[in-house]
mmCIF file of C-alpha atoms and ligand atoms in Angstrom:
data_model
loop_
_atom_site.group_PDB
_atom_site.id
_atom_site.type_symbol
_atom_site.label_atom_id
_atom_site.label_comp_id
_atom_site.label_asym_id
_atom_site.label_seq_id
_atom_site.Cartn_x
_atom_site.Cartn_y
_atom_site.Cartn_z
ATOM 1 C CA UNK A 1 -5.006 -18.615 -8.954
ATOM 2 C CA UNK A 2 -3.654 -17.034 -12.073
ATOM 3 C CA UNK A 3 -6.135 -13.599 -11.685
ATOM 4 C CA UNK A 4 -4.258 -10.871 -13.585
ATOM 5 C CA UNK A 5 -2.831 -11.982 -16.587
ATOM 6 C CA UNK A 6 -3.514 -13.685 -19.281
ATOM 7 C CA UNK A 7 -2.665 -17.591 -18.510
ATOM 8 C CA UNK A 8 -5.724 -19.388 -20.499
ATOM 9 C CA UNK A 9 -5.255 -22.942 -20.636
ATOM 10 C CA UNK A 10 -5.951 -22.963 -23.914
ATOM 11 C CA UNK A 11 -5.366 -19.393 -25.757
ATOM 12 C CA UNK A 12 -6.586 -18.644 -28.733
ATOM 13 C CA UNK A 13 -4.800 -16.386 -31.055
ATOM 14 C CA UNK A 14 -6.497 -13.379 -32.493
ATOM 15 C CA UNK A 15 -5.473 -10.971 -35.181
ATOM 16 C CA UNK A 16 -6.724 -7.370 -35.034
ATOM 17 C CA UNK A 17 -6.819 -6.085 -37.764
ATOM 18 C CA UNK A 18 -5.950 -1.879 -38.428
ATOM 19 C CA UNK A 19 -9.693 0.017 -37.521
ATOM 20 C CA UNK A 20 -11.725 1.098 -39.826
ATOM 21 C CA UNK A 21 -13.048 4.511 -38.992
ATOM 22 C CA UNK A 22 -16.995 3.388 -38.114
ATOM 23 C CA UNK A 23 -17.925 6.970 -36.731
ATOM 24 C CA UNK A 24 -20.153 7.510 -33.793
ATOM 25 C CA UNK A 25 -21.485 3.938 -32.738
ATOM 26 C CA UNK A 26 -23.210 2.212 -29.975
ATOM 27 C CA UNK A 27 -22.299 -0.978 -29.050
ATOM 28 C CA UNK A 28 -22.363 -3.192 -26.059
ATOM 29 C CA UNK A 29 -19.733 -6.022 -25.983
ATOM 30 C CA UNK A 30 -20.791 -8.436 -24.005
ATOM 31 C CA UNK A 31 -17.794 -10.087 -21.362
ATOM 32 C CA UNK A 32 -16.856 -13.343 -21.866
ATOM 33 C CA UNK A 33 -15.762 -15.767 -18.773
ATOM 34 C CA UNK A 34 -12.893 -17.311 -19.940
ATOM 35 C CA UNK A 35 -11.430 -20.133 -17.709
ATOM 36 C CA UNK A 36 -7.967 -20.041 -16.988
ATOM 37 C CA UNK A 37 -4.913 -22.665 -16.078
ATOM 38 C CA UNK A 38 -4.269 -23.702 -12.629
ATOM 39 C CA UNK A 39 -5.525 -25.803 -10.216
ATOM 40 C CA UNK A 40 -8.153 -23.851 -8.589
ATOM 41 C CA UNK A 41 -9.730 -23.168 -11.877
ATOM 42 C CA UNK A 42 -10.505 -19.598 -11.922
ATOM 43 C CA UNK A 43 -12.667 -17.303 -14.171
ATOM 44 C CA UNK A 44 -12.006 -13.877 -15.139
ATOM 45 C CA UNK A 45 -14.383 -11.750 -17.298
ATOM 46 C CA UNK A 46 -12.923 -10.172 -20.658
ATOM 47 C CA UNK A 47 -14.385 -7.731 -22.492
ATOM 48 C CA UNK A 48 -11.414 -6.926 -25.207
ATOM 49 C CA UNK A 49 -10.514 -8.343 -27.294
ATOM 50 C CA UNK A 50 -14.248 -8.786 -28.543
ATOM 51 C CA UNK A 51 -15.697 -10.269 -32.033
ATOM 52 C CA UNK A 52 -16.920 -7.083 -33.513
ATOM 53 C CA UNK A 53 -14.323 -4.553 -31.260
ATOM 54 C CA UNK A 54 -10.572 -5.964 -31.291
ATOM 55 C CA UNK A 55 -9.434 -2.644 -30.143
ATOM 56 C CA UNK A 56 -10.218 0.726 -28.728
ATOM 57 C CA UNK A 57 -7.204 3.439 -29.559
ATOM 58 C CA UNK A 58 -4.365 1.128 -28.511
ATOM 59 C CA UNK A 59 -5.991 -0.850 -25.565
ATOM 60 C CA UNK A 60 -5.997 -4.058 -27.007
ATOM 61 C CA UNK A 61 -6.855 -6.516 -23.339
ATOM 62 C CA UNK A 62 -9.230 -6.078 -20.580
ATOM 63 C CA UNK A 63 -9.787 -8.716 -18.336
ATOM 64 C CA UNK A 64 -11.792 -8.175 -14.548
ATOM 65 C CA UNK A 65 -11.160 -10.403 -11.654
ATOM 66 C CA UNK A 66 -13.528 -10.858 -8.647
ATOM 67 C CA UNK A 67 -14.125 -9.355 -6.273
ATOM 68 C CA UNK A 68 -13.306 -12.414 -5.047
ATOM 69 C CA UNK A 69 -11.306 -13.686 -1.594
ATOM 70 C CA UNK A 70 -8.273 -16.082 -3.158
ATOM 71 C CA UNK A 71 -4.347 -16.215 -2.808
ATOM 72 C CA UNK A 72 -3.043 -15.310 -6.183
ATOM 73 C CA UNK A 73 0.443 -16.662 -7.376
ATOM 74 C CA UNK A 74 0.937 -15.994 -11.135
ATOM 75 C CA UNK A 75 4.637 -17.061 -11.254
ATOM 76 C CA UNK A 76 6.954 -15.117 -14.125
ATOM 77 C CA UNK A 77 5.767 -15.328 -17.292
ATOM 78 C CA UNK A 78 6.755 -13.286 -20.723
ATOM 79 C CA UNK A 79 5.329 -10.141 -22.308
ATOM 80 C CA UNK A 80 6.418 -8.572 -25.940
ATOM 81 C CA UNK A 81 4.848 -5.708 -28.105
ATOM 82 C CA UNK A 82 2.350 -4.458 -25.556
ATOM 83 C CA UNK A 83 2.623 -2.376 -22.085
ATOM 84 C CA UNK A 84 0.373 -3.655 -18.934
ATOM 85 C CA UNK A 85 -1.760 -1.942 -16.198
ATOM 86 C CA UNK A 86 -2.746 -3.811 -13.263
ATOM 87 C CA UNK A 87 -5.633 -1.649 -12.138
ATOM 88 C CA UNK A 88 -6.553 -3.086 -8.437
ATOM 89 C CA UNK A 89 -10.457 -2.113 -7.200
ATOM 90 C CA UNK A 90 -9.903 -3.729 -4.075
ATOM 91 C CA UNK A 91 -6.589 -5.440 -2.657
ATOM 92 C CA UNK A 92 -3.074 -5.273 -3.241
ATOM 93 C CA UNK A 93 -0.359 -7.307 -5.709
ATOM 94 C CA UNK A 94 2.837 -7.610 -5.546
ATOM 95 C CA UNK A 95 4.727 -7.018 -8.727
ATOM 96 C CA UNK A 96 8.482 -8.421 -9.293
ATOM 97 C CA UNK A 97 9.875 -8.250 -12.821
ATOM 98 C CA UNK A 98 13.153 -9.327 -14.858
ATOM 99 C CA UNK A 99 13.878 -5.336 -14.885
ATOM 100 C CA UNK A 100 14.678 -5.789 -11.448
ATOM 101 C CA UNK A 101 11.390 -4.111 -9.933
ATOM 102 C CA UNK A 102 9.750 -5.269 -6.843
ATOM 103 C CA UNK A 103 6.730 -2.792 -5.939
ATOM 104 C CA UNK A 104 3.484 -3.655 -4.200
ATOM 105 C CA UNK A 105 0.156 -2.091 -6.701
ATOM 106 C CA UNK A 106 -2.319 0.232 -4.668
ATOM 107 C CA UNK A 107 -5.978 0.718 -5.568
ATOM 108 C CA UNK A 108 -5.533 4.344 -6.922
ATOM 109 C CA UNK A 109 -1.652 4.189 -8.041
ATOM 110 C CA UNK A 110 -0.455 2.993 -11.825
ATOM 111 C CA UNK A 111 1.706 0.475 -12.276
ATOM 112 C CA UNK A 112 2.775 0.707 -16.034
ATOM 113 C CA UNK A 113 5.221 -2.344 -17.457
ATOM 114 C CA UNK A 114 6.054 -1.724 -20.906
ATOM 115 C CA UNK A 115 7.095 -5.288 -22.228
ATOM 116 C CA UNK A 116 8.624 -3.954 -25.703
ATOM 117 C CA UNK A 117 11.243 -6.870 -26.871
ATOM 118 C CA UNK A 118 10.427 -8.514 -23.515
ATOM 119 C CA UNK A 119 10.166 -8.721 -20.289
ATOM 120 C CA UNK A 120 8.929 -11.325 -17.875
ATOM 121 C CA UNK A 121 6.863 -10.523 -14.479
ATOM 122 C CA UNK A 122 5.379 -12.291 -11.346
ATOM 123 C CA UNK A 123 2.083 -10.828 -9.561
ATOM 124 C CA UNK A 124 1.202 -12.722 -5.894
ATOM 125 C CA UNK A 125 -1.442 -11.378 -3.676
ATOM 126 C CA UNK A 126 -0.400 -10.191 -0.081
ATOM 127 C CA UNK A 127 -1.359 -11.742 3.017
ATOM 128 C CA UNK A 128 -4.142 -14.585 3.696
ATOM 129 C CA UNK A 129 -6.300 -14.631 1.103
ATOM 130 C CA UNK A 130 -7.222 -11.207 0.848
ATOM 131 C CA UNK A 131 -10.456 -9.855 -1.509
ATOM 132 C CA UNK A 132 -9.368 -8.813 -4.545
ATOM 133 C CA UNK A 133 -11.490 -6.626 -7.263
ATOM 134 C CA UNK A 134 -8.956 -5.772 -10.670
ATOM 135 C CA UNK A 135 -8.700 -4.550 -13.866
ATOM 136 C CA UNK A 136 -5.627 -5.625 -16.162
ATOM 137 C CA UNK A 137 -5.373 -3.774 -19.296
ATOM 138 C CA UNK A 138 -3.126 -4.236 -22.579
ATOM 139 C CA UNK A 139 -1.933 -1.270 -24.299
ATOM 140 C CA UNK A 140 -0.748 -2.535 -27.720
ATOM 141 C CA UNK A 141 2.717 -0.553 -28.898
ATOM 142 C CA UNK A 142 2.414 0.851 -32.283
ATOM 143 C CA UNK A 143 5.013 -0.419 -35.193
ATOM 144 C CA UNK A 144 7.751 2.073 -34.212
ATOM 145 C CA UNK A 145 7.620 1.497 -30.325
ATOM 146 C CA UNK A 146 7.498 -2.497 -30.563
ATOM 147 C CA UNK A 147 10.709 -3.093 -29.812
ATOM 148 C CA UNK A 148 11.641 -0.722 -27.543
ATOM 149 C CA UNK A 149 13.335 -1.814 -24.566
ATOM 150 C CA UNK A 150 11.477 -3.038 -21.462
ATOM 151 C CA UNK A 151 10.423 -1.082 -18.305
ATOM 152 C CA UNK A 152 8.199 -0.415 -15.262
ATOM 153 C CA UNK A 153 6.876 3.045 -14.237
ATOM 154 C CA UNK A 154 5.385 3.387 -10.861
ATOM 155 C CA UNK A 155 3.215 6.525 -10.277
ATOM 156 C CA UNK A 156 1.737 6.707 -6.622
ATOM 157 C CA UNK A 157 0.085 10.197 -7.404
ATOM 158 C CA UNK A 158 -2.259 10.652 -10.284
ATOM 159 C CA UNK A 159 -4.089 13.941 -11.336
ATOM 160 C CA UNK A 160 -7.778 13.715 -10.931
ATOM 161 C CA UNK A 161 -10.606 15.740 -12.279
ATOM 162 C CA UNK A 162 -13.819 16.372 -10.226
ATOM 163 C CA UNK A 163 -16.945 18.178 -11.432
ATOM 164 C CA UNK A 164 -20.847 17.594 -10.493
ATOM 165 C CA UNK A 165 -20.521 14.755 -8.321
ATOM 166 C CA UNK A 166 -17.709 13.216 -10.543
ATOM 167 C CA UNK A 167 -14.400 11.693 -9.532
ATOM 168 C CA UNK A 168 -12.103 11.005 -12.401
ATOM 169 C CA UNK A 169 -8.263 9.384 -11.523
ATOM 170 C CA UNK A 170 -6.565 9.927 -14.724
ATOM 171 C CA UNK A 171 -4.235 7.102 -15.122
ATOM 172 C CA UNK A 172 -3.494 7.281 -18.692
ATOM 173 C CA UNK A 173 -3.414 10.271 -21.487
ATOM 174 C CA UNK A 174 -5.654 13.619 -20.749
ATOM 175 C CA UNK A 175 -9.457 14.261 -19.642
ATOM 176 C CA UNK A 176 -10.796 17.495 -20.110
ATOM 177 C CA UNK A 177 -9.189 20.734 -22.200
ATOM 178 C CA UNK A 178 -10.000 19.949 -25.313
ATOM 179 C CA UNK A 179 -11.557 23.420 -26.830
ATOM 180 C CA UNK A 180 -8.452 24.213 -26.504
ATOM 181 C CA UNK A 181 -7.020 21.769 -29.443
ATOM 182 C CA UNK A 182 -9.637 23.175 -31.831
ATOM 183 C CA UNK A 183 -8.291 27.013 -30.830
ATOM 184 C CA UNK A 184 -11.174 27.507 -29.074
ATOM 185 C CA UNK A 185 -12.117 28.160 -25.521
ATOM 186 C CA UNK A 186 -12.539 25.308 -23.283
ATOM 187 C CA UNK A 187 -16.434 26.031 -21.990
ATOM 188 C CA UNK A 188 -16.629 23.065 -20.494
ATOM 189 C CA UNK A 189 -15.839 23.624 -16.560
ATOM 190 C CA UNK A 190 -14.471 20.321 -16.172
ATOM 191 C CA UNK A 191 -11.535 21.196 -16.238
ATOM 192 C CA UNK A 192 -8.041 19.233 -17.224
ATOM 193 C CA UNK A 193 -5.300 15.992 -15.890
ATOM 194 C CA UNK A 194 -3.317 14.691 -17.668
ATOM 195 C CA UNK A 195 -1.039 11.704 -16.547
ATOM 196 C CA UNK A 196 2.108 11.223 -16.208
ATOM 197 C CA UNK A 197 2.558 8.003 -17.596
ATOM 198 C CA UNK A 198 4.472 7.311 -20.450
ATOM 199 C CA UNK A 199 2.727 5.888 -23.515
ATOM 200 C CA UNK A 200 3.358 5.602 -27.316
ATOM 201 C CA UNK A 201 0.131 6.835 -28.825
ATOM 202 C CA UNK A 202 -2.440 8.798 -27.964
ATOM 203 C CA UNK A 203 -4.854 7.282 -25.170
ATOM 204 C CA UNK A 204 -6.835 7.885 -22.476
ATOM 205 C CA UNK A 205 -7.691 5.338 -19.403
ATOM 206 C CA UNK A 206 -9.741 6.953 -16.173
ATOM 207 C CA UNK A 207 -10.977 5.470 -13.289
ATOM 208 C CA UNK A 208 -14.698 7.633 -12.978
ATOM 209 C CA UNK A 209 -16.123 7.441 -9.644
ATOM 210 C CA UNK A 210 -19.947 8.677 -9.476
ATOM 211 C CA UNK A 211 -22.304 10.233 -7.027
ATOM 212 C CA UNK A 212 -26.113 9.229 -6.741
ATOM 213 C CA UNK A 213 -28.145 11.435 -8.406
ATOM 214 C CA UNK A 214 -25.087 12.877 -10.553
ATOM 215 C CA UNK A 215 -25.267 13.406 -14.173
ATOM 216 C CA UNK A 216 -22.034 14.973 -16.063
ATOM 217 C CA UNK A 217 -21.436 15.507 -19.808
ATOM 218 C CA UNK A 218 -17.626 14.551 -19.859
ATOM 219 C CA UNK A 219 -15.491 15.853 -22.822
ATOM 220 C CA UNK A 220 -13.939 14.088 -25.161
ATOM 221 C CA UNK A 221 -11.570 14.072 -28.293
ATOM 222 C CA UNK A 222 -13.506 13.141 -31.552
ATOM 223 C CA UNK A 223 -10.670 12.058 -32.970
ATOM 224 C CA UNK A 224 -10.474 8.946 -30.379
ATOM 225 C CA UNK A 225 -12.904 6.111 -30.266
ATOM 226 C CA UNK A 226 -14.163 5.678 -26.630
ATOM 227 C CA UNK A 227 -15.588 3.118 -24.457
ATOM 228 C CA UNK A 228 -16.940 2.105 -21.103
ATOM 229 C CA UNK A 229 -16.809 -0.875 -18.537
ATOM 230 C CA UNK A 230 -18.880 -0.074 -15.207
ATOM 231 C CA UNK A 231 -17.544 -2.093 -12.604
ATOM 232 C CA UNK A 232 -19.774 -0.994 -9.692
ATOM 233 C CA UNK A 233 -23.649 0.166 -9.661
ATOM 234 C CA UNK A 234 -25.037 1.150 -12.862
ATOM 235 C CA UNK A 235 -25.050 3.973 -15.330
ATOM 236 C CA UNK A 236 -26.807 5.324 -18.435
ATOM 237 C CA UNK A 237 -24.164 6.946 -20.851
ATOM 238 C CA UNK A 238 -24.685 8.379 -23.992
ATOM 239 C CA UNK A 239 -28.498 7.671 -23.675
ATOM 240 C CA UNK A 240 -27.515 3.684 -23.183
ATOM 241 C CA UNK A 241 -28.645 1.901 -19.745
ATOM 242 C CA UNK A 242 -25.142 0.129 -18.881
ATOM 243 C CA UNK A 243 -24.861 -2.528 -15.587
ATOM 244 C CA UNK A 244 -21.470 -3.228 -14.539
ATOM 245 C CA UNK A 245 -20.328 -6.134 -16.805
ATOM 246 C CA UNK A 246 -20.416 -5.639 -20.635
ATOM 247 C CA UNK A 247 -18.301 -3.173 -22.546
ATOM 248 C CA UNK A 248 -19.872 -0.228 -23.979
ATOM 249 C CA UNK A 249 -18.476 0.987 -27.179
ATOM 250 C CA UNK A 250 -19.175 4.408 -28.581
ATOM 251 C CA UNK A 251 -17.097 4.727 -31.736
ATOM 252 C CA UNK A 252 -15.641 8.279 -33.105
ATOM 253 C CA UNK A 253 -16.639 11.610 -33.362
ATOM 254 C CA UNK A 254 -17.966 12.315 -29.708
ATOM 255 C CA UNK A 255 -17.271 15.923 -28.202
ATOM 256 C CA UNK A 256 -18.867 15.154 -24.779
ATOM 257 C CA UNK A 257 -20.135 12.059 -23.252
ATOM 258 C CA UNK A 258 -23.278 12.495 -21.189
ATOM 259 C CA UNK A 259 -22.915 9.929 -18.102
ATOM 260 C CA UNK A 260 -25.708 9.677 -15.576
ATOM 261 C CA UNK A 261 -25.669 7.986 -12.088
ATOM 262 C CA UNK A 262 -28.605 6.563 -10.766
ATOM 263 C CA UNK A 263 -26.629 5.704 -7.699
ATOM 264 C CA UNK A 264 -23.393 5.466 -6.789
ATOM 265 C CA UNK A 265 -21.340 4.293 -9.517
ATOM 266 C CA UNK A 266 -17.651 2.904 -10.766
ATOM 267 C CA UNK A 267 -16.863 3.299 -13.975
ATOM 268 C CA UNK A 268 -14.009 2.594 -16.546
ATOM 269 C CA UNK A 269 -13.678 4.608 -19.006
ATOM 270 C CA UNK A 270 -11.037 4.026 -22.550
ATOM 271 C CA UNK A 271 -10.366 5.695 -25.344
ATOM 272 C CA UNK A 272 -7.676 6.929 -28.266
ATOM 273 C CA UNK A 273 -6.934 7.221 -31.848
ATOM 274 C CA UNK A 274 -8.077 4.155 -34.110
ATOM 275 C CA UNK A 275 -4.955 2.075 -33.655
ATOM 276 C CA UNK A 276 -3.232 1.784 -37.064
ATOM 277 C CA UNK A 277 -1.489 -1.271 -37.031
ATOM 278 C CA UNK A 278 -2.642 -5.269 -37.292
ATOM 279 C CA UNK A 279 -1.992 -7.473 -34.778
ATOM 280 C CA UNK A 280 -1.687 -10.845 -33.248
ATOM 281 C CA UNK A 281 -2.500 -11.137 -30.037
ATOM 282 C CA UNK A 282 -1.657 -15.157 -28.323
ATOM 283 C CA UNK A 283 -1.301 -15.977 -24.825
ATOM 284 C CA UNK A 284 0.854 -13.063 -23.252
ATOM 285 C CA UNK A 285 2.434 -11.416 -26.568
ATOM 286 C CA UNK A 286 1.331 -8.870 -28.609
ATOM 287 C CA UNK A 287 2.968 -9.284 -32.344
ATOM 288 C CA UNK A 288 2.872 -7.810 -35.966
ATOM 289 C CA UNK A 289 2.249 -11.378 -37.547
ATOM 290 C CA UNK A 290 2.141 -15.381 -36.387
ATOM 291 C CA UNK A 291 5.996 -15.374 -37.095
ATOM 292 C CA UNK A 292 6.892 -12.775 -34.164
ATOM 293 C CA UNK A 293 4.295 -14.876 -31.962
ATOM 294 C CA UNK A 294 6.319 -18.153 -32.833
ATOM 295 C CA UNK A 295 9.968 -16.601 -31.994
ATOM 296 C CA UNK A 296 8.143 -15.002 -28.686
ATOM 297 C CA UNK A 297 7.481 -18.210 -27.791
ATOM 298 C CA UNK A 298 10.380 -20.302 -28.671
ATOM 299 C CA UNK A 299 12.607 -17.797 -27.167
ATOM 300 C CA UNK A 300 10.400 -18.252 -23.631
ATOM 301 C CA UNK A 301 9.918 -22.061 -24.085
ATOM 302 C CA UNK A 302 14.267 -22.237 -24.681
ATOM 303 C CA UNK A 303 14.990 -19.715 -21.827
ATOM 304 C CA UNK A 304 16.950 -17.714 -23.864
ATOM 305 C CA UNK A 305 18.166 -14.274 -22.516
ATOM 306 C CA UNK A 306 15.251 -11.965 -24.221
ATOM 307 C CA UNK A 307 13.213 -11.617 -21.253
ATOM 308 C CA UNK A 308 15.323 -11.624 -18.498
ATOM 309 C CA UNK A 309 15.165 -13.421 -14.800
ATOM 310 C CA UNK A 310 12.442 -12.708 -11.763
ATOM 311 C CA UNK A 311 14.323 -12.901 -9.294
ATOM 312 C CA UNK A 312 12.839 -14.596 -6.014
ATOM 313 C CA UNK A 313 11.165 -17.392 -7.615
ATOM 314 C CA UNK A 314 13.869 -20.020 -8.752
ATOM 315 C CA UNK A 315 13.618 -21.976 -11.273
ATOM 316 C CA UNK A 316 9.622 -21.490 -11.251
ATOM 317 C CA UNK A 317 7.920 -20.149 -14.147
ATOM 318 C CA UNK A 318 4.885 -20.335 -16.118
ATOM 319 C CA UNK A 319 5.549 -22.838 -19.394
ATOM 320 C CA UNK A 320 4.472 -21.683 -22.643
ATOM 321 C CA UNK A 321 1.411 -23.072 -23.937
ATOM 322 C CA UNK A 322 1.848 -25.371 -27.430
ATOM 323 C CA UNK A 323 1.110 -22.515 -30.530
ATOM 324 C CA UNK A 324 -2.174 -23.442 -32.943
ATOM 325 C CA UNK A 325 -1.708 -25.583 -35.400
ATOM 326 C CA UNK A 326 -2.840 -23.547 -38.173
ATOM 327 C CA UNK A 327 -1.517 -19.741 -39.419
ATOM 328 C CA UNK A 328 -3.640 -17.111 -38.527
ATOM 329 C CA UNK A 329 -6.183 -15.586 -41.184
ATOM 330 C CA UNK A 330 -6.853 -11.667 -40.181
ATOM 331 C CA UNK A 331 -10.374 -10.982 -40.144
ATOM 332 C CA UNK A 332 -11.709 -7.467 -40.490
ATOM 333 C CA UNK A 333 -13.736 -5.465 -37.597
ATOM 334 C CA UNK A 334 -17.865 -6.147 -38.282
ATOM 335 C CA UNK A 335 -19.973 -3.676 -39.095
ATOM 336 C CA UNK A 336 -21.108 -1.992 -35.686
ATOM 337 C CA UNK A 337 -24.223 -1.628 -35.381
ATOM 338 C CA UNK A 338 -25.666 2.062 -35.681
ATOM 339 C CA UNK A 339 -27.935 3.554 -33.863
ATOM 340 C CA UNK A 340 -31.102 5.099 -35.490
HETATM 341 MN MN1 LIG B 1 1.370 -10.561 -16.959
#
């Protein structure tokens, strides 16, 4: 099956346009089940990008997978203008890629490619078809990081945060210790991680594990938008019910989100600075505009040297789908809808 990336049959290219700054904002995005290629037809559920949301901070892609029991064999395919976490909930993928990495990806541990120029990667499940529950997230570069060269970070050990019956993995950016940016003094008790990884604009991504019963009021930057994708149980955040499935998006100017667990709970939560830039987003490339898309593509479909060899896979490789007829038109963000 093709689980973790984005091979639709038939992708459809979507600009995002640069955010406009919509303030504090409730909205829930509802997943779509988009089929993709291969023979045993499988679904995944996306959630970015949406109609009304193309982006939250940089995170520009969120697909989930199962949990579902399958062999997964996404043979190498291309990347450009974006970096990629492969977030597994349950089961284990093993990652090869043309910058000569070959690393399993643990539930817990962050496996960070940054695709840049380009780079081209293979993700296969281990053993007999195992159960597999993941997450794979899109963090769009900004203009000056685009073409930066490729790479893979591996980080077995990330910081973690825990406060009234909250478990937070930090796998991207910083949770917590924010009086501190204002001058002030950070009053919250929740204390501070901050990740290792490397990224190119401000962000946050953390995995937020909740106890029954438990009811937090998590800090935040109001300079980032933020959102939420609950993955197991159900929560009510910022006064909003949420079930596992759709997206919730909050918007700007939030100092503290108040998340409550009814019972235990998984949660996803996203967030950074408005992202700047527009962008074109078809199949597996992030670009500025439909002509980097179209030399992405040509430069996979001719096998040219931009992106490198997988090794262990011979000649094998995902083809590149045939591009749209028609240019791309950017459409703006919708009006969210406000609460009140
Ligand atoms: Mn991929």
């Amino acid at each position: 099956m093709d689980g973790v990336t984005n091979l639709d049959a038939k992708p459809v290219e979507t600009a995002c346009r640069s955010a406009d700054s919509d303030g504090m904002t409730v909205e829930l995005l509802a997943a779509r089940e988009v089929p993709l290629g291969g023979i045993r037809g499988m679904v995944v559920r996306r959630v970015l990008p949406s109609r009304t949301v193309p982006t939250v901070g940089a995170w520009c892609f969120l697909d989930q997978f199962g949990p579902q029991r399958t062999d997964m064999r996404v043979l190498p395919h291309p990347h450009t203008g974006l970096q990629t976490v492969t977030w597994p909930l349950v089961g284990q993928i093993r990652h090869r890629d043309s910058a000569g990495n070959d690393v399993l990806v643990r539930p817990g541990q962050l496996n960070l490619m940054t695709g840049g120029r380009g780079i081209a990667h293979s993700e296969f499940s281990v053993g007999d078809a195992p159960l597999l529950h993941a997450l794979q997230l899109w963090v769009a570069l900004p203009a000056g990081s685009a073409g930066i060269d490729p790479g893979f970070e591996q980080h077995t050990e990330l910081p973690t945060l825990e406060h009234d019956g909250l478990r937070a993995t930090v796998f991207i950016g910083q949770l917590g210790g924010f009086g501190r940016l204002g001058g002030g003094d950070d009053s919250s008790g929740v204390g501070t991680a901050v990740s290792p990884a490397t990224v190119y604009s401000p962000l946050v991504g953390a995995d937020l594990e909740l106890a029954a019963g438990s009811r937090v009021g998590l800090p935040v930057r109001p300079d980032f938008e933020h959102a939420v994708l609950v993955v197991d149980g159900e929560l009510t955040v910022a006064g909003t019910p949420l079930p596992a499935g759709p997206l919730l998006y909050l918007g700007t100017r939030r100092t503290e989100l108040e998340i409550a667990a009814p019972g235990p709970a998984r949660a996803i939560l996203l967030g950074g600075e408005p992202f700047p830039d527009d962008l074109v987003m078809w199949w597996n490339f992030v670009g500025r505009d439909h002509d980097d898309i179209a030399r992405a593509r040509a430069d996979w479909a001719a096998g040219t040297t931009r992106f490198g060899h997988v090794t262990g896979h011979g000649d094998e490789r995902v083809p590149a789908p045939a591009l749209p007829a028609v240019r791309l038109t950017p459409r703006r963000r919708r009006p969210p809808v406000r609460p009140g």
